Each structure stands twice: as C-alpha cells, then as structure tokens.
Coordinates of C-alpha atoms and ligand atoms in Angstrom, one line a residue:
M60 CA 91.2 -57.6 32.9
P61 CA 89.3 -56.3 30.0
S62 CA 87.9 -52.8 30.5
D63 CA 84.4 -53.9 29.8
K64 CA 84.3 -56.4 32.7
Q65 CA 80.7 -56.6 33.7
P66 CA 80.1 -58.0 37.2
G67 CA 76.8 -59.7 37.8
L68 CA 74.5 -58.8 40.7
F69 CA 75.6 -61.7 42.9
E70 CA 79.2 -60.7 42.4
L71 CA 78.4 -57.0 43.0
Y72 CA 76.5 -57.6 46.2
D73 CA 79.2 -59.7 47.5
Q74 CA 81.9 -57.1 46.9
D75 CA 80.1 -53.9 47.8
P76 CA 76.4 -53.9 48.6
D77 CA 76.0 -50.2 48.7
K78 CA 77.6 -49.7 45.3
A79 CA 75.5 -52.6 44.0
D80 CA 72.3 -50.9 45.2
A81 CA 73.3 -47.6 43.6
L82 CA 74.0 -49.4 40.3
V83 CA 70.9 -51.5 40.3
F84 CA 68.4 -49.2 41.9
G85 CA 69.8 -45.8 41.0
R86 CA 70.9 -43.4 43.7
V87 CA 70.4 -44.6 47.3
A88 CA 68.8 -41.7 49.1
N89 CA 68.9 -43.1 52.6
P90 CA 71.6 -45.6 53.4
D91 CA 69.1 -47.8 55.3
R92 CA 66.7 -47.8 52.5
R93 CA 66.8 -48.1 48.8
G94 CA 64.7 -44.9 48.4
F95 CA 62.9 -45.1 45.1
L96 CA 63.1 -48.3 43.2
R97 CA 63.5 -46.9 39.8
G98 CA 66.0 -46.4 37.1
A99 CA 68.3 -48.8 35.4
G100 CA 67.7 -52.0 37.3
L101 CA 64.0 -51.9 37.7
T102 CA 63.0 -53.5 34.4
T103 CA 65.5 -56.3 34.7
M104 CA 64.8 -56.9 38.4
S105 CA 61.0 -57.0 37.8
A106 CA 61.5 -59.2 34.8
M107 CA 63.6 -61.6 36.9
V108 CA 61.3 -61.8 39.9
G109 CA 58.4 -62.1 37.5
A110 CA 56.3 -59.1 38.7
A111 CA 56.4 -55.5 39.7
I112 CA 57.8 -54.9 43.2
P113 CA 55.2 -52.6 44.9
F114 CA 57.2 -52.2 48.1
A115 CA 60.6 -52.0 46.5
A116 CA 61.2 -48.7 48.3
N117 CA 61.2 -50.6 51.6
M118 CA 63.8 -53.1 50.7
P119 CA 66.9 -52.6 52.9
S120 CA 70.2 -51.7 51.3
G121 CA 72.2 -54.7 50.2
F122 CA 69.2 -57.0 50.2
I123 CA 68.7 -59.3 47.3
P124 CA 65.1 -60.5 46.8
V125 CA 65.0 -64.2 47.6
A126 CA 63.3 -64.9 44.3
L127 CA 66.2 -63.3 42.5
A128 CA 68.9 -65.1 44.5
N129 CA 67.3 -68.3 43.2
A130 CA 66.6 -66.8 39.8
D131 CA 65.8 -69.4 37.3
K132 CA 62.7 -67.5 36.1
I133 CA 62.5 -64.6 33.8
E134 CA 59.0 -63.4 33.0
G135 CA 57.8 -64.7 29.6
K136 CA 60.7 -67.1 29.4
D137 CA 60.7 -70.8 30.3
G138 CA 63.5 -73.0 31.4
L139 CA 66.4 -70.7 30.4
T140 CA 69.7 -71.0 32.2
L141 CA 70.9 -67.7 33.6
L142 CA 74.5 -66.9 32.8
N143 CA 74.7 -63.4 34.0
D144 CA 72.1 -61.0 35.5
R145 CA 73.9 -57.7 34.7
P146 CA 73.7 -57.5 31.8
L147 CA 71.0 -60.2 31.5
N148 CA 72.2 -63.2 29.6
A149 CA 70.3 -66.5 29.5
E150 CA 70.5 -69.5 27.2
T151 CA 68.2 -72.4 26.4
P152 CA 69.1 -76.0 27.2
A153 CA 69.4 -78.0 23.9
H154 CA 66.5 -80.3 24.7
L155 CA 64.2 -77.3 25.1
L156 CA 65.1 -76.1 21.6
D157 CA 63.3 -79.1 20.1
D158 CA 60.5 -77.1 18.3
A159 CA 60.9 -76.5 14.6
I160 CA 60.1 -72.8 15.3
T161 CA 61.5 -71.6 18.7
P162 CA 58.7 -70.3 20.9
T163 CA 59.4 -66.8 22.3
D164 CA 59.7 -68.2 25.8
R165 CA 62.6 -70.3 24.7
H166 CA 64.5 -67.7 22.7
F167 CA 67.8 -66.9 24.4
I168 CA 68.7 -63.4 25.7
R169 CA 71.9 -61.7 25.1
N170 CA 72.1 -58.2 26.5
N171 CA 75.2 -56.0 26.5
G172 CA 73.7 -53.2 28.5
I173 CA 70.5 -52.1 30.2
P174 CA 67.3 -52.5 28.2
P175 CA 65.0 -49.5 27.8
E176 CA 62.1 -49.2 30.2
D177 CA 58.5 -48.2 29.5
V178 CA 58.7 -48.9 25.8
D179 CA 55.9 -47.2 23.8
A180 CA 55.6 -49.0 20.5
D181 CA 53.2 -46.3 19.2
A182 CA 55.7 -43.5 19.8
W183 CA 58.7 -45.5 18.6
T184 CA 60.7 -44.2 15.6
L185 CA 63.4 -45.4 13.4
T186 CA 65.7 -43.0 11.7
I187 CA 67.6 -43.8 8.5
D188 CA 70.4 -41.3 7.9
G189 CA 74.0 -40.8 6.9
L190 CA 74.8 -41.5 3.3
V191 CA 71.2 -41.6 1.9
D192 CA 69.4 -39.3 -0.5
N193 CA 66.3 -39.1 1.7
P194 CA 67.0 -39.3 5.4
M195 CA 63.8 -40.4 7.1
T196 CA 62.3 -41.0 10.5
L197 CA 59.5 -43.6 10.5
S198 CA 57.1 -44.9 13.1
I199 CA 56.2 -48.6 13.2
A200 CA 52.9 -47.7 11.6
D201 CA 54.8 -46.0 8.7
L202 CA 56.9 -49.1 8.3
K203 CA 53.8 -51.3 8.1
S204 CA 52.0 -49.0 5.6
R205 CA 54.9 -48.1 3.3
F206 CA 56.6 -51.4 2.9
E207 CA 55.6 -55.0 2.3
V208 CA 55.2 -56.9 5.6
V209 CA 56.7 -60.4 5.6
T210 CA 57.1 -63.2 8.1
E211 CA 60.2 -65.5 8.0
A212 CA 61.7 -68.1 10.3
L213 CA 65.2 -66.8 10.9
T214 CA 68.1 -68.3 12.8
I215 CA 69.9 -66.0 15.3
E216 CA 73.0 -67.3 16.9
C217 CA 75.4 -65.4 19.2
G218 CA 79.0 -65.3 17.9
G219 CA 80.1 -66.6 21.3
N220 CA 77.8 -69.6 21.4
G221 CA 79.9 -72.6 22.5
R222 CA 82.5 -70.5 24.2
S223 CA 82.4 -72.5 27.5
F224 CA 84.1 -75.4 25.7
F225 CA 87.3 -73.5 24.9
D226 CA 90.5 -74.6 26.5
P227 CA 92.3 -72.5 27.5
P228 CA 89.1 -70.7 28.3
A229 CA 88.0 -67.4 26.7
K230 CA 86.6 -64.5 28.8
G231 CA 83.0 -63.6 28.2
N232 CA 79.6 -65.2 28.7
Q233 CA 80.2 -68.9 29.1
W234 CA 77.6 -70.0 26.6
T235 CA 77.2 -73.8 26.2
L236 CA 75.0 -74.6 23.2
G237 CA 71.8 -72.6 23.6
A238 CA 72.6 -69.1 22.4
V239 CA 70.7 -70.0 19.2
A240 CA 67.1 -69.9 18.1
C241 CA 64.9 -69.8 15.1
S242 CA 61.7 -67.9 15.7
N243 CA 59.2 -66.5 13.2
W244 CA 59.9 -62.8 12.7
T245 CA 57.5 -60.4 11.1
G246 CA 58.6 -57.1 9.8
V247 CA 59.7 -55.2 6.7
R248 CA 62.8 -55.9 4.6
L249 CA 65.7 -53.8 5.6
A250 CA 66.7 -53.7 1.9
D251 CA 63.3 -52.1 1.0
V252 CA 63.7 -49.4 3.6
L253 CA 67.3 -48.7 2.5
K254 CA 66.2 -48.5 -1.2
A255 CA 63.5 -46.0 -0.2
A256 CA 66.1 -43.9 1.6
G257 CA 68.3 -44.1 -1.5
V258 CA 71.7 -45.4 -0.5
K259 CA 74.5 -43.2 -1.9
D260 CA 77.3 -44.8 -4.0
N261 CA 79.9 -44.1 -1.3
A262 CA 78.0 -45.9 1.4
I263 CA 79.9 -49.1 2.3
Y264 CA 78.7 -50.0 5.8
T265 CA 75.7 -49.8 8.1
A266 CA 75.8 -48.6 11.7
H267 CA 73.0 -49.8 14.0
V268 CA 71.8 -47.9 17.1
G269 CA 69.5 -49.2 19.8
A270 CA 67.8 -47.6 22.8
D271 CA 69.5 -49.7 25.5
L272 CA 71.9 -47.9 28.0
H273 CA 75.5 -48.7 28.7
L274 CA 76.0 -50.4 32.0
S275 CA 77.6 -47.3 33.4
G276 CA 74.2 -45.6 32.9
K277 CA 75.8 -42.7 31.1
E278 CA 73.4 -41.0 28.8
G279 CA 74.3 -41.3 25.2
K280 CA 76.9 -44.0 25.8
L281 CA 76.0 -47.1 23.7
P282 CA 76.6 -50.6 25.0
I283 CA 76.8 -52.0 21.5
S284 CA 76.5 -50.6 18.0
R285 CA 77.5 -52.9 15.2
G286 CA 77.1 -52.8 11.4
M287 CA 77.6 -54.7 8.2
P288 CA 78.9 -54.2 4.7
I289 CA 76.2 -52.8 2.4
E290 CA 76.1 -56.0 0.3
K291 CA 75.0 -58.0 3.3
A292 CA 72.6 -55.2 4.4
M293 CA 70.8 -55.5 1.0
N294 CA 70.1 -59.2 1.5
P295 CA 66.3 -59.6 1.2
H296 CA 66.1 -61.8 4.3
N297 CA 67.2 -59.1 6.8
L298 CA 64.2 -57.8 8.6
I299 CA 63.3 -54.8 10.6
A300 CA 61.0 -56.8 12.8
F301 CA 58.1 -55.8 15.1
E302 CA 56.6 -59.2 15.8
Q303 CA 58.1 -62.5 17.2
N304 CA 56.0 -65.6 16.6
G305 CA 52.9 -63.6 15.7
A306 CA 52.9 -61.5 18.9
A307 CA 54.8 -58.6 20.3
I308 CA 58.5 -59.1 20.6
H309 CA 59.6 -60.1 24.1
P310 CA 61.0 -57.1 25.9
M311 CA 64.4 -58.8 26.3
N312 CA 64.5 -59.7 22.6
G313 CA 64.2 -56.1 21.5
A314 CA 60.6 -54.9 21.7
P315 CA 59.2 -53.0 19.9
L316 CA 61.6 -53.0 17.0
R317 CA 64.7 -54.9 16.1
L318 CA 66.9 -55.9 13.3
V319 CA 67.1 -59.6 12.4
V320 CA 70.2 -60.3 10.3
P321 CA 70.3 -64.1 10.0
G322 CA 73.4 -66.0 9.2
W323 CA 75.8 -63.5 10.7
P324 CA 76.7 -63.1 14.4
G325 CA 73.6 -62.3 16.5
S326 CA 75.3 -59.0 17.4
C327 CA 74.4 -57.6 14.0
S328 CA 70.7 -57.9 14.9
Q329 CA 70.4 -54.7 16.9
K330 CA 67.5 -54.8 19.4
W331 CA 65.4 -51.8 20.5
L332 CA 66.4 -50.3 17.1
T333 CA 66.2 -46.5 16.7
R334 CA 68.6 -45.7 14.0
I335 CA 70.4 -47.1 11.0
W336 CA 73.2 -44.8 9.8
L337 CA 75.0 -45.4 6.5
R338 CA 78.7 -44.8 6.4
D339 CA 81.6 -44.6 4.0
Q340 CA 83.9 -46.6 6.3
V341 CA 83.7 -49.7 8.3
H342 CA 81.6 -48.8 11.4
D343 CA 83.6 -48.2 14.5
G344 CA 80.9 -48.3 17.2
P345 CA 81.2 -50.2 20.5
K346 CA 81.9 -53.9 19.9
M347 CA 83.0 -53.3 16.3
T348 CA 86.6 -52.5 17.1
G349 CA 89.5 -54.1 18.8
T350 CA 89.0 -57.9 19.1
S351 CA 85.2 -57.8 19.5
Y352 CA 83.4 -60.2 17.2
R353 CA 86.7 -60.8 15.4
V354 CA 88.8 -63.9 14.9
P355 CA 92.5 -64.3 13.8
N356 CA 93.0 -64.2 10.1
R357 CA 95.2 -67.3 10.3
P358 CA 95.1 -70.6 12.3
V359 CA 96.5 -70.0 15.8
E360 CA 97.6 -72.3 18.6
P361 CA 95.4 -72.6 21.6
G362 CA 96.5 -69.9 24.1
E363 CA 98.5 -68.1 21.5
K364 CA 98.7 -64.3 21.9
V365 CA 97.5 -62.7 18.7
D366 CA 98.3 -59.2 17.6
K367 CA 95.2 -57.0 17.2
K368 CA 96.1 -56.3 13.6
D369 CA 95.8 -60.0 12.8
F370 CA 92.0 -60.1 13.5
D371 CA 89.2 -59.9 11.0
I372 CA 85.6 -59.0 11.6
I373 CA 83.4 -62.1 11.6
H374 CA 81.0 -62.3 8.7
A375 CA 78.9 -65.4 8.1
M376 CA 78.5 -67.9 11.0
P377 CA 79.9 -71.5 10.3
V378 CA 78.0 -74.7 9.6
K379 CA 76.6 -76.2 12.8
S380 CA 74.0 -78.6 14.2
L381 CA 72.3 -79.2 17.5
I382 CA 70.8 -82.5 18.8
T383 CA 67.6 -81.5 20.6
S384 CA 66.4 -85.0 21.3
P385 CA 67.3 -87.1 23.2
E386 CA 68.4 -84.9 26.0
T387 CA 71.9 -85.7 27.0
G388 CA 72.3 -88.0 30.0
R389 CA 69.0 -89.9 29.3
S390 CA 68.5 -93.6 29.4
A391 CA 67.0 -95.3 26.5
S392 CA 64.8 -98.2 27.5
G393 CA 65.1 -100.0 24.2
G394 CA 67.8 -100.1 21.7
K395 CA 66.1 -97.7 19.4
V396 CA 66.6 -94.0 19.8
Q397 CA 64.8 -91.3 17.8
V398 CA 67.3 -88.5 17.2
R399 CA 66.2 -85.0 16.3
G400 CA 67.7 -81.6 15.9
H401 CA 68.4 -78.7 13.7
A402 CA 71.3 -77.6 11.4
W403 CA 72.2 -74.2 9.9
A404 CA 75.1 -72.8 7.9
G405 CA 75.5 -69.1 8.0
D406 CA 74.7 -67.7 4.5
D407 CA 74.7 -71.2 3.0
R408 CA 72.4 -74.2 3.2
V409 CA 73.0 -77.5 5.0
A410 CA 73.3 -80.3 2.5
R411 CA 73.4 -83.2 4.9
V412 CA 73.6 -84.2 8.5
D413 CA 75.3 -87.4 9.6
L414 CA 75.1 -89.1 13.0
S415 CA 77.4 -91.5 14.7
I416 CA 76.9 -93.7 17.8
D417 CA 80.3 -95.2 17.7
F418 CA 82.6 -92.2 18.3
G419 CA 82.8 -91.4 14.6
A420 CA 83.8 -94.8 13.3
T421 CA 80.7 -95.1 11.2
W422 CA 78.0 -92.6 10.2
I423 CA 74.4 -92.7 9.2
Q424 CA 72.8 -90.0 7.1
A425 CA 69.8 -88.3 8.8
D426 CA 66.6 -87.2 7.1
L427 CA 67.1 -83.5 6.5
D428 CA 64.3 -81.0 5.7
D429 CA 64.7 -78.1 3.4
P430 CA 64.6 -74.8 5.3
V431 CA 61.0 -73.4 5.4
N432 CA 62.7 -70.3 3.9
P433 CA 66.3 -69.2 3.4
Y434 CA 68.1 -68.7 6.8
A435 CA 65.7 -70.9 8.8
W436 CA 67.4 -73.8 10.5
Q437 CA 66.8 -77.2 8.9
N438 CA 65.3 -80.0 10.9
F439 CA 66.8 -83.5 10.9
R440 CA 65.8 -86.8 12.3
A441 CA 67.1 -90.4 12.3
E442 CA 66.6 -93.6 14.2
A443 CA 69.7 -94.9 15.9
T444 CA 70.0 -98.5 16.8
L445 CA 72.2 -99.2 19.9
P446 CA 73.5 -102.8 19.5
Q447 CA 73.8 -103.7 23.2
K448 CA 73.3 -102.2 26.7
G449 CA 75.9 -99.6 27.7
Y450 CA 77.0 -96.0 27.3
Y451 CA 76.9 -94.3 23.9
E452 CA 77.4 -90.9 22.5
I453 CA 75.4 -89.6 19.7
W454 CA 77.4 -87.2 17.5
A455 CA 75.9 -85.0 14.8
R456 CA 77.9 -83.5 11.9
A457 CA 76.4 -81.1 9.4
T458 CA 77.9 -80.4 6.0
S459 CA 77.0 -77.3 4.1
D460 CA 76.2 -77.1 0.4
K461 CA 79.8 -75.8 -0.1
G462 CA 81.1 -79.1 1.2
V463 CA 82.2 -77.7 4.5
A464 CA 81.6 -80.0 7.5
Q465 CA 81.7 -79.4 11.3
P466 CA 85.1 -80.2 12.9
H467 CA 85.7 -82.6 15.7
A468 CA 87.8 -80.1 17.6
I469 CA 87.3 -76.4 18.3
A470 CA 89.3 -74.0 16.1
W471 CA 90.6 -72.1 19.1
N472 CA 90.6 -68.3 19.0
P473 CA 91.3 -65.8 21.8
K474 CA 87.8 -64.5 22.3
G475 CA 86.0 -67.8 22.0
Y476 CA 83.9 -67.2 18.9
L477 CA 82.5 -69.6 16.3
N478 CA 82.7 -72.9 18.1
N479 CA 81.0 -75.2 15.6
S480 CA 82.5 -78.5 16.8
M481 CA 80.1 -81.4 16.7
H482 CA 77.4 -81.7 19.4
R483 CA 77.8 -84.8 21.5
V484 CA 74.9 -86.3 23.5
A485 CA 75.3 -89.0 26.1
V486 CA 72.8 -91.9 26.1
R487 CA 72.7 -95.0 28.3
Y488 CA 70.9 -98.1 27.0
A489 CA 69.9 -99.5 30.3
Ligands
LIG226 N1 70.6 -53.0 21.3 C1 71.2 -54.2 21.4 N2 71.1 -55.1 20.4 C2 71.6 -56.3 20.6 C3 72.4 -56.6 21.7 C4 72.4 -55.7 22.8 O1 73.0 -55.9 23.8 N3 71.8 -54.4 22.6 N4 73.0 -57.9 21.8 C5 73.3 -58.5 20.5 C6 73.8 -59.8 20.6 S1 75.4 -60.0 21.0 C7 73.0 -60.9 20.2 S2 73.7 -62.5 20.2 C8 71.6 -60.8 19.9 C9 70.8 -61.7 20.7 O2 69.4 -61.5 20.5 P1 68.4 -62.0 21.6 O3 68.8 -61.4 22.9 O4 67.1 -61.6 21.1 O5 68.5 -63.5 21.6 O6 71.2 -59.4 20.0 C10 72.1 -58.4 19.6 N5 71.5 -57.2 19.5
LIG227 MO1 76.1 -62.1 20.7

C-alpha cells in the first residue's frame, strides 16, 4: 500500500461513516448530527451536488446526499466521468473533447488535495522568491498592469492519462483517455515575471506552491509542489493564468491564478498558485521525489520491480492523438465515416497523423492543421471508407516533427505514466 492512499467518499463511508464525516465535514460535534457543515469538504461537496446545502447541519451522521451518491454532475462541468471524489478527479469522454478549443465545462479535473474555499481574486497574491535579485509579491492586478497579457491555446495532459490500460495495472487514478484538454488561457508569461524578479545564476529549478490543503487537513502540509528546470521555466509559452476561455478560471481548475506549463506533465501546472520559489537544486516537494512523475531510465518488462535510483523525472510528454469523432461503439449508417481528433507532441510539433481501418495493414494520411499557437493541440480530419458492412476499428497514429510515432503497445512502467499508445475507436457499419 502506498502511504498516500487516498480513499474516496464512497469507500470511506463504507468503512467508517463517523470518520468519513469527520474528514469530509470537519469535526462532528454531536454524533447524531454533523454539526456545522464547514471546513475541508464543503466546497467539494457543494460543487458536486451543484449548489450550497442550506440545511447541511441537519444531515445525519454517515448520510451521503442522494445527489452525491449518483454524482455525475459537478457544477460548471458537463458530462465528465468521476474517477474519485476525494480528492476530486474527473475526466472527459473522448467524444466530448471534439471542440478545437476545450470549453471550460469539459476541462478535466485532477486534484491531489482539498481545493481552497472562498477564494478572493482581489486579495490573491503571488510571491516570487528564493534565488532572485528582487523577491516580490504581486496581486493579480499587479500582474496585469506590469506585464504583457497574452492569450494562448495550451494543451494540458496529466502524466497518468491512459493509466487504466496498463497490464499489470498501475496504482493511481484509472484515467482512460480524457485527462487532456486544450483551453484558451489568458495570463502573463512566467518568463517575463521571472526576468523582472532577476533570476540568479545559481538558480537551476523552480518550486511551485498552491493554496490547496493536504487531504490530512494539516495546516502547511502541501498535497503537491512540483517544479521544473530553469530552461523550461523560461519558455515563453508558460503562463501565469487568470482566465480560462475568456472568463474566470473554474474553481476546480485553479481559480483565481494558476500556472500553465504546456508540453510537460500537467502536474507542473500548479493550480491556486501562491508562490514560485527559485532553487539551486532539483525541487524536492511532495510528488517530486520517489517514483512520482518518474519513469525508469531504461526499458523494463511489464511487472518488473524497478529500483528507485533507476527512475528519471518526466520532462516533455510524448507524441499522442485522440479520436473525438466518431464516438467509439457507434454505428455508421453509410460506408463513409468522418473522422476527427487532435494530436500533440510535448515540446515538439505533430508532423502527420495517419489513420487505419484495417488493424494497421494500411494507413491514410489525415488533414492536419497547424497549431493555432505553439503548444496548442493540432486538429486532424479524414474521411474513412468502410468497404462492406461489419465491425471496424479506427486507429490513429501521430508522428512528431522529430520522426517519433505513437507505439502500438504501451511502454509499461511501474506508475503507469505516459501511455501514448494509439487510440482505437470501434465502429459498426450496419
Ligand atoms: N495546487 C495544485 N495544482 C495542481 C494539482 C493539484 O492537485 N494541486 N494537480 C496537478 C495535476 S497532477 C494536473 S494533471 C493538473 C490538472 O489540471 P486541471 O485539474 O485544471 O485539469 O493540475 C496540476 N496542478
Ligand atoms: Mo496529473
């Protein structure tokens, strides 16, 4: 059992309803009542039932709101699949990611801890400190007035996207395909802010701090704090963002301020951002050490035990594509199928996307758009002709401008990261 085992609400209530209440609702004053519905669980609970809970204090101990027990709805999100409720993790089915720019209500959620409550954007500050000449603390208004504000479409993908397909399985959120999105993000360039702070020569790594709480609820204990080498931090497409798709960032996507570090594991993109600390060593915050967001530095056999010292920190994400139409399992009424999707390639560009309807025997090259800006996913489309009635699979394979293509099989690794094997969609020509 990993020490960071994080049971969900259903699991908790099943095992120990009183403890579950204490965790979700804070201290239970009266064993027959929840007392004050407040503290750690309230934001998440309200977000999940889609409204405030005026009579929360009357809810009996060990009682799960019926709306929550059937939770498929998170306020401001549409059609996401819930993988875990504590912490909240939800992904988007592939066919709901069809838009060129992912609407906010379809952007996945990956939380490691408890999001901050009662966020006040006007009072929010970001501190830049550590190995800088001018440590500074800036409000969001300061960021807007002191630095150029830019909007870019940026792809964020969780390092564990695709984990559910690993065999033997890997522990962690069982993401299928939908822990990826490409929204429009508005903010200032991280590089501009770091330059203004004056990065000292001996700074080699960033350390990111957010305002979410560790699941234990312990004050000052961070659920996640990751960083990146200073060379990546200076990439002009990393944003300190305060808007998502032209409006406020969704509370579960990091409002009011977050990092967006496209091309690298989503974990680099700290939400609820309060501090960026520059260090003269590789950052060692939670989820930076051990085997978190690391893969073996050599090919390993499925199921192989790998020594901790043989793991490297994941940098760029691999080349990948997603078929967003047709939806898998659909019937095509005629023999023609319009195929659409997106492709992306970490720090690189996608050079081509090929599709197969005959289990990889032959391939057709899809039309592929340029990215609207670097680090936006690229849209592709093609018409596939199914020769006769029956069952088909549509496969997509992207190739980067470095000539690297998606593999057929998963390169297995113990923690189930970086699954970029080809997406397969089932279609029946009926
Ligand atoms: N403060 C904070 N930032 C965070 C996380 C978190 O739990 N807390 N999760 C990270 C991970 S693992 C991913 S994949 C992305 C997901 O961003 P999203 O939830 O907006 O889709 O946020 C990252 N930033
Ligand atoms: Mo992630």
